[in-house]
Coordinates of C-alpha atoms in Angstrom, one line a residue:
X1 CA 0.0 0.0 0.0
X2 CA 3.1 2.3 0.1
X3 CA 3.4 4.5 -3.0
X4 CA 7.3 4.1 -3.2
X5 CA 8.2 6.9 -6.0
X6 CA 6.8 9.4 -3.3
X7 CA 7.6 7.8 -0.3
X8 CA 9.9 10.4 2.2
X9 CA 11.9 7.1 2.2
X10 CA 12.8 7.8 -1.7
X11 CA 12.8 11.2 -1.2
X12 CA 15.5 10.8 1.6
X13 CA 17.7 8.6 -0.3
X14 CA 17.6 11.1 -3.5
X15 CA 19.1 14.1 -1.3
X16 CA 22.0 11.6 0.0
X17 CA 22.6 10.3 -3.8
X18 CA 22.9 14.0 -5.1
X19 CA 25.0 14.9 -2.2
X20 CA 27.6 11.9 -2.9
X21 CA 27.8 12.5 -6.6
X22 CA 29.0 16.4 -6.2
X23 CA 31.9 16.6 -7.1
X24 CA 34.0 19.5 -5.7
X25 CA 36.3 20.9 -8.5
X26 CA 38.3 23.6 -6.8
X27 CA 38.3 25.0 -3.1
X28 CA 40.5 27.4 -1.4
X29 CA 39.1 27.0 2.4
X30 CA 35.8 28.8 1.6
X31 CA 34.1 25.7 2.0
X32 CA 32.6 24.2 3.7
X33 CA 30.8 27.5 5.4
X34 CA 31.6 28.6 9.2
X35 CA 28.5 28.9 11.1
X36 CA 26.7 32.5 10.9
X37 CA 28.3 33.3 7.7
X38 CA 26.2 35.9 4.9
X39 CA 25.8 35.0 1.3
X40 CA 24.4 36.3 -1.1
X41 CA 22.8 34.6 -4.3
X42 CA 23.8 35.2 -7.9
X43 CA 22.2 33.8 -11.2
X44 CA 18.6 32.9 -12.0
X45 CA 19.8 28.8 -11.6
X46 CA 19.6 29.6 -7.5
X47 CA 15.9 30.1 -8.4
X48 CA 15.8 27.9 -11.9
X49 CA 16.7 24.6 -10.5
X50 CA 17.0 22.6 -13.4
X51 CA 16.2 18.8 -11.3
X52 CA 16.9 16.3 -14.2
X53 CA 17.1 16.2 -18.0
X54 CA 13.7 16.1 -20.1
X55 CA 11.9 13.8 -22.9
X56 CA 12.7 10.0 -21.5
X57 CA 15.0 11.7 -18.6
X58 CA 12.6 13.6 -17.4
X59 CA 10.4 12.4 -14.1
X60 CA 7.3 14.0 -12.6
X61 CA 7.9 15.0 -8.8
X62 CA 5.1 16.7 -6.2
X63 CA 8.0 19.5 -5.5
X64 CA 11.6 20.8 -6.6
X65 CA 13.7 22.6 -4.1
X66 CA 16.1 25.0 -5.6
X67 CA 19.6 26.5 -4.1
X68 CA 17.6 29.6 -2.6
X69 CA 14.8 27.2 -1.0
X70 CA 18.0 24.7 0.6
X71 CA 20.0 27.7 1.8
X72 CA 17.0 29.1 3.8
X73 CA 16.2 25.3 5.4
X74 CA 19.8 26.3 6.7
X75 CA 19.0 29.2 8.5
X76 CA 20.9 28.1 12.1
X77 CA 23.9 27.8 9.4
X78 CA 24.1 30.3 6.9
X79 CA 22.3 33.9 6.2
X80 CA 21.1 34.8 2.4
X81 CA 20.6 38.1 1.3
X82 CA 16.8 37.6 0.9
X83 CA 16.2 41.1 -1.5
X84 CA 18.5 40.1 -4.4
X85 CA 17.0 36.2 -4.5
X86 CA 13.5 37.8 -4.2
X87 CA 14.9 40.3 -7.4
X88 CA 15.5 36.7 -9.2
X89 CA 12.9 34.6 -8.0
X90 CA 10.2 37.5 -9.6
X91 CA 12.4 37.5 -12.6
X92 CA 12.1 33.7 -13.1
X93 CA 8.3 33.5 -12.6
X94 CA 7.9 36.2 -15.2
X95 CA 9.8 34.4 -17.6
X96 CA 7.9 31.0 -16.8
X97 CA 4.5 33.5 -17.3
X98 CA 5.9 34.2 -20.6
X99 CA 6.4 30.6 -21.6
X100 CA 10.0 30.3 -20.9
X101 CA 11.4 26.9 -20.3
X102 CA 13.4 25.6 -17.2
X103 CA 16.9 26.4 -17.7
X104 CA 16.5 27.8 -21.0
X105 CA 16.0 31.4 -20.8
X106 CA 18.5 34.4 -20.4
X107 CA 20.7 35.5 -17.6
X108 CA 18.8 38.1 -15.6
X109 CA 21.0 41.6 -15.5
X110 CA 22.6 42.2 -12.0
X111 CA 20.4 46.0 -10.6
X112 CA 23.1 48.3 -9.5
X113 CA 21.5 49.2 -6.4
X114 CA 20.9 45.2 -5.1
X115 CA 24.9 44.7 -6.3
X116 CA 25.8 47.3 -3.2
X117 CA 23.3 46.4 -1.0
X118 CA 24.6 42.7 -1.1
X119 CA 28.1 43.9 -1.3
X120 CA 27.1 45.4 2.3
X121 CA 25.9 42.6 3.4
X122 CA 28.5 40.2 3.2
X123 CA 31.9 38.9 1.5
X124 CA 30.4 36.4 0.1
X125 CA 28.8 35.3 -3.4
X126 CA 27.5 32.1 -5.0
X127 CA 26.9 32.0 -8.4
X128 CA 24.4 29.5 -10.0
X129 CA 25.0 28.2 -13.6
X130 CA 22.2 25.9 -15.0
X131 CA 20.9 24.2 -17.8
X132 CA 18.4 22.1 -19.0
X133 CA 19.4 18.9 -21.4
X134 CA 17.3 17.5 -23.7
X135 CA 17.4 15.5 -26.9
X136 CA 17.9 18.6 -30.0
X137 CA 17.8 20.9 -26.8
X138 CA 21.1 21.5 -25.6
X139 CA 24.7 21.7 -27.6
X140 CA 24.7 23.7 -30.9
X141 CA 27.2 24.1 -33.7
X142 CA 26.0 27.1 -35.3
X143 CA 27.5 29.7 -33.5
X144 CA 24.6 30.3 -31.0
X145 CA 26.0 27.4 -28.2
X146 CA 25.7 28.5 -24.5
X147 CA 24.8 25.2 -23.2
X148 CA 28.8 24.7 -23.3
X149 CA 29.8 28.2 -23.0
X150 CA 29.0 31.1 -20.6
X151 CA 26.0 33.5 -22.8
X152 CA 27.6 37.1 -22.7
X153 CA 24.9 38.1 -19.6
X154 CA 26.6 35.4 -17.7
X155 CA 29.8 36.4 -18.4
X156 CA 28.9 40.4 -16.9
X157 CA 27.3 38.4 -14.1
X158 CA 30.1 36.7 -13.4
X159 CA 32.4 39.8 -13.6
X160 CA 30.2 42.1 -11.3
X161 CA 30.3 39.2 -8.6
X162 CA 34.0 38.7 -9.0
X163 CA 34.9 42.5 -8.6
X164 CA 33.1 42.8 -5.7
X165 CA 33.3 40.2 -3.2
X166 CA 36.3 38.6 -1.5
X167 CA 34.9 35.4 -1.6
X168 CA 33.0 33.4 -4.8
X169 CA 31.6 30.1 -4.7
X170 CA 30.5 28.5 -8.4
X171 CA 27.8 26.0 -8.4
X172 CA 27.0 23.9 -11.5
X173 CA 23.4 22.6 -11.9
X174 CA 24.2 21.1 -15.3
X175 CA 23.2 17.7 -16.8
X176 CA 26.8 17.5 -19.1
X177 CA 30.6 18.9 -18.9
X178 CA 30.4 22.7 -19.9
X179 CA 33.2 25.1 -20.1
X180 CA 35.2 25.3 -17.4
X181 CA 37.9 27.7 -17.7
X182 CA 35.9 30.6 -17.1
X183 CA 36.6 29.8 -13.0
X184 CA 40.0 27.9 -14.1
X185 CA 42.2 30.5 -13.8
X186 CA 40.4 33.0 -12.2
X187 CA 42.3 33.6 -9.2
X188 CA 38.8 35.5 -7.6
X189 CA 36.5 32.4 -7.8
X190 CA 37.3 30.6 -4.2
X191 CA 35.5 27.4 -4.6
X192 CA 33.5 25.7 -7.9
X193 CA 31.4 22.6 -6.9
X194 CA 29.8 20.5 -10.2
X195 CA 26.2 19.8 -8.6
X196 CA 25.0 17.9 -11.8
X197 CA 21.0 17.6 -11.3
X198 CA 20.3 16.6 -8.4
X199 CA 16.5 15.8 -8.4
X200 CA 13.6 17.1 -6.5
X201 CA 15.8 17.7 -3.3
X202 CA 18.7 18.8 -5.4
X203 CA 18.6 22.2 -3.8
X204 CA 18.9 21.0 -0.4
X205 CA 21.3 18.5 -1.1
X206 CA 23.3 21.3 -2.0
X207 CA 22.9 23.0 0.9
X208 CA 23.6 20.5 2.7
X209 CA 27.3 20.3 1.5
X210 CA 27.5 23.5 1.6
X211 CA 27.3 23.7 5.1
X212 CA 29.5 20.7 5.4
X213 CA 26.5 18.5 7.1
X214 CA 27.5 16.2 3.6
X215 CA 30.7 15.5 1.8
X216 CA 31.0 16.3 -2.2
X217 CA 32.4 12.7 -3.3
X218 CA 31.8 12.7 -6.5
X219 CA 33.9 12.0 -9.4
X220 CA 33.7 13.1 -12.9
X221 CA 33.3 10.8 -15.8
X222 CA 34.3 13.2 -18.3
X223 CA 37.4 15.3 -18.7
X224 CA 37.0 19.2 -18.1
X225 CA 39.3 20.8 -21.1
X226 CA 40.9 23.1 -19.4

């Protein structure tokens, strides 16, 4: 009589997979984050968590968390700068309005009055990168590929976070290797953790090693090229 797809059992087990096949790419002591530390949240993938691929990858779930959603569930841990994920969280649901799909719509711009209020807050920044996989639906060859590369509003994201906090956390909610030299070499990005998709409780499961109360031990199947 148990319905098992939806049973908390399942959904327990789901956050524990996606927390053991994070892999953590690069760290320089940010991570995992002291208690009481502010963050602030950059990127519309904090609010546009992409949980799985689509067509025969895709699964129907009662609920996704997303990074913004796990972060607050860590409240006795961690702080977020509530005014600049509200900024993206209305800019998602607009775009969703508009018949945007998940994890395939531009790169909100970065307001230059939330940038210095967050700036204020704290030292620290996490940027979200996602996207959505599907069959015809992700990598191009015609010029017009940001599945693999950073779209030119990420790239002035990323820059406007970098010069202006001390401290810059990458996560990647992505279903395949993108380009990764973007955070490579950039002496400014702390910490980059590949978070794949990590399902209905992907969000939290991130949180979760953020905070350290789970280890990243992942490994990656495919080789970043630079």
């Amino acid at each position: 009589g148990e319905r098992l797809t939806a049973s908390q059992k399942h959904i327990d087990l789901s956050r524990k997979v996606a927390t053991e096949g994070m892999v953590l790419l690069e760290n320089n002591g940010i991570l995992p984050l002291k208690k009481n530390t502010t963050v602030a949240l950059f990127g519309i993938g904090s609010l546009d968590y992409v949980k799985g691929g689509g067509g025969s990858g895709g699964v129907h779930v009662s609920y996704v968390r997303n990074i913004y959603d796990g972060l607050k569930l860590k409240k006795e841990n961690v702080d977020v700068f509530d005014e600049l994920s509200l900024y993206y969280q209305n800019y998602v649901e607009c775009k969703y309005k508009e018949g945007a799909t998940l994890g395939m719509f531009d790169e909100a711009p970065v307001p230059e009055d939330l940038l210095v209020k967050a700036k204020a807050y704290t030292d620290t920044a996490i940027i979200t990168i996602c996207r959505y996989s599907c069959e015809n639906e992700d990598r191009k060859n015609d010029g017009t590929d940001h599945y693999f590369y950073l779209s030119d509003a990420e790239e002035k994201m990323v820059t406007a976070v970098t010069e202006n906090f001390e401290n810059v956390i990458v996560l990647l909610n992505v279903g395949a290797m993108i380009d990764t030299s973007w955070f490579a070499y950039n002496h400014k990005i702390s910490s980059a953790i590949m978070l794949w998709q990590g399902g209905m409780e992907g969000g939290l499961a991130a949180a979760d090693m953020l905070v350290g109360d789970a280890n990243p031990s992942g490994k990656l199947v495919d080789t970043c090229a630079k």
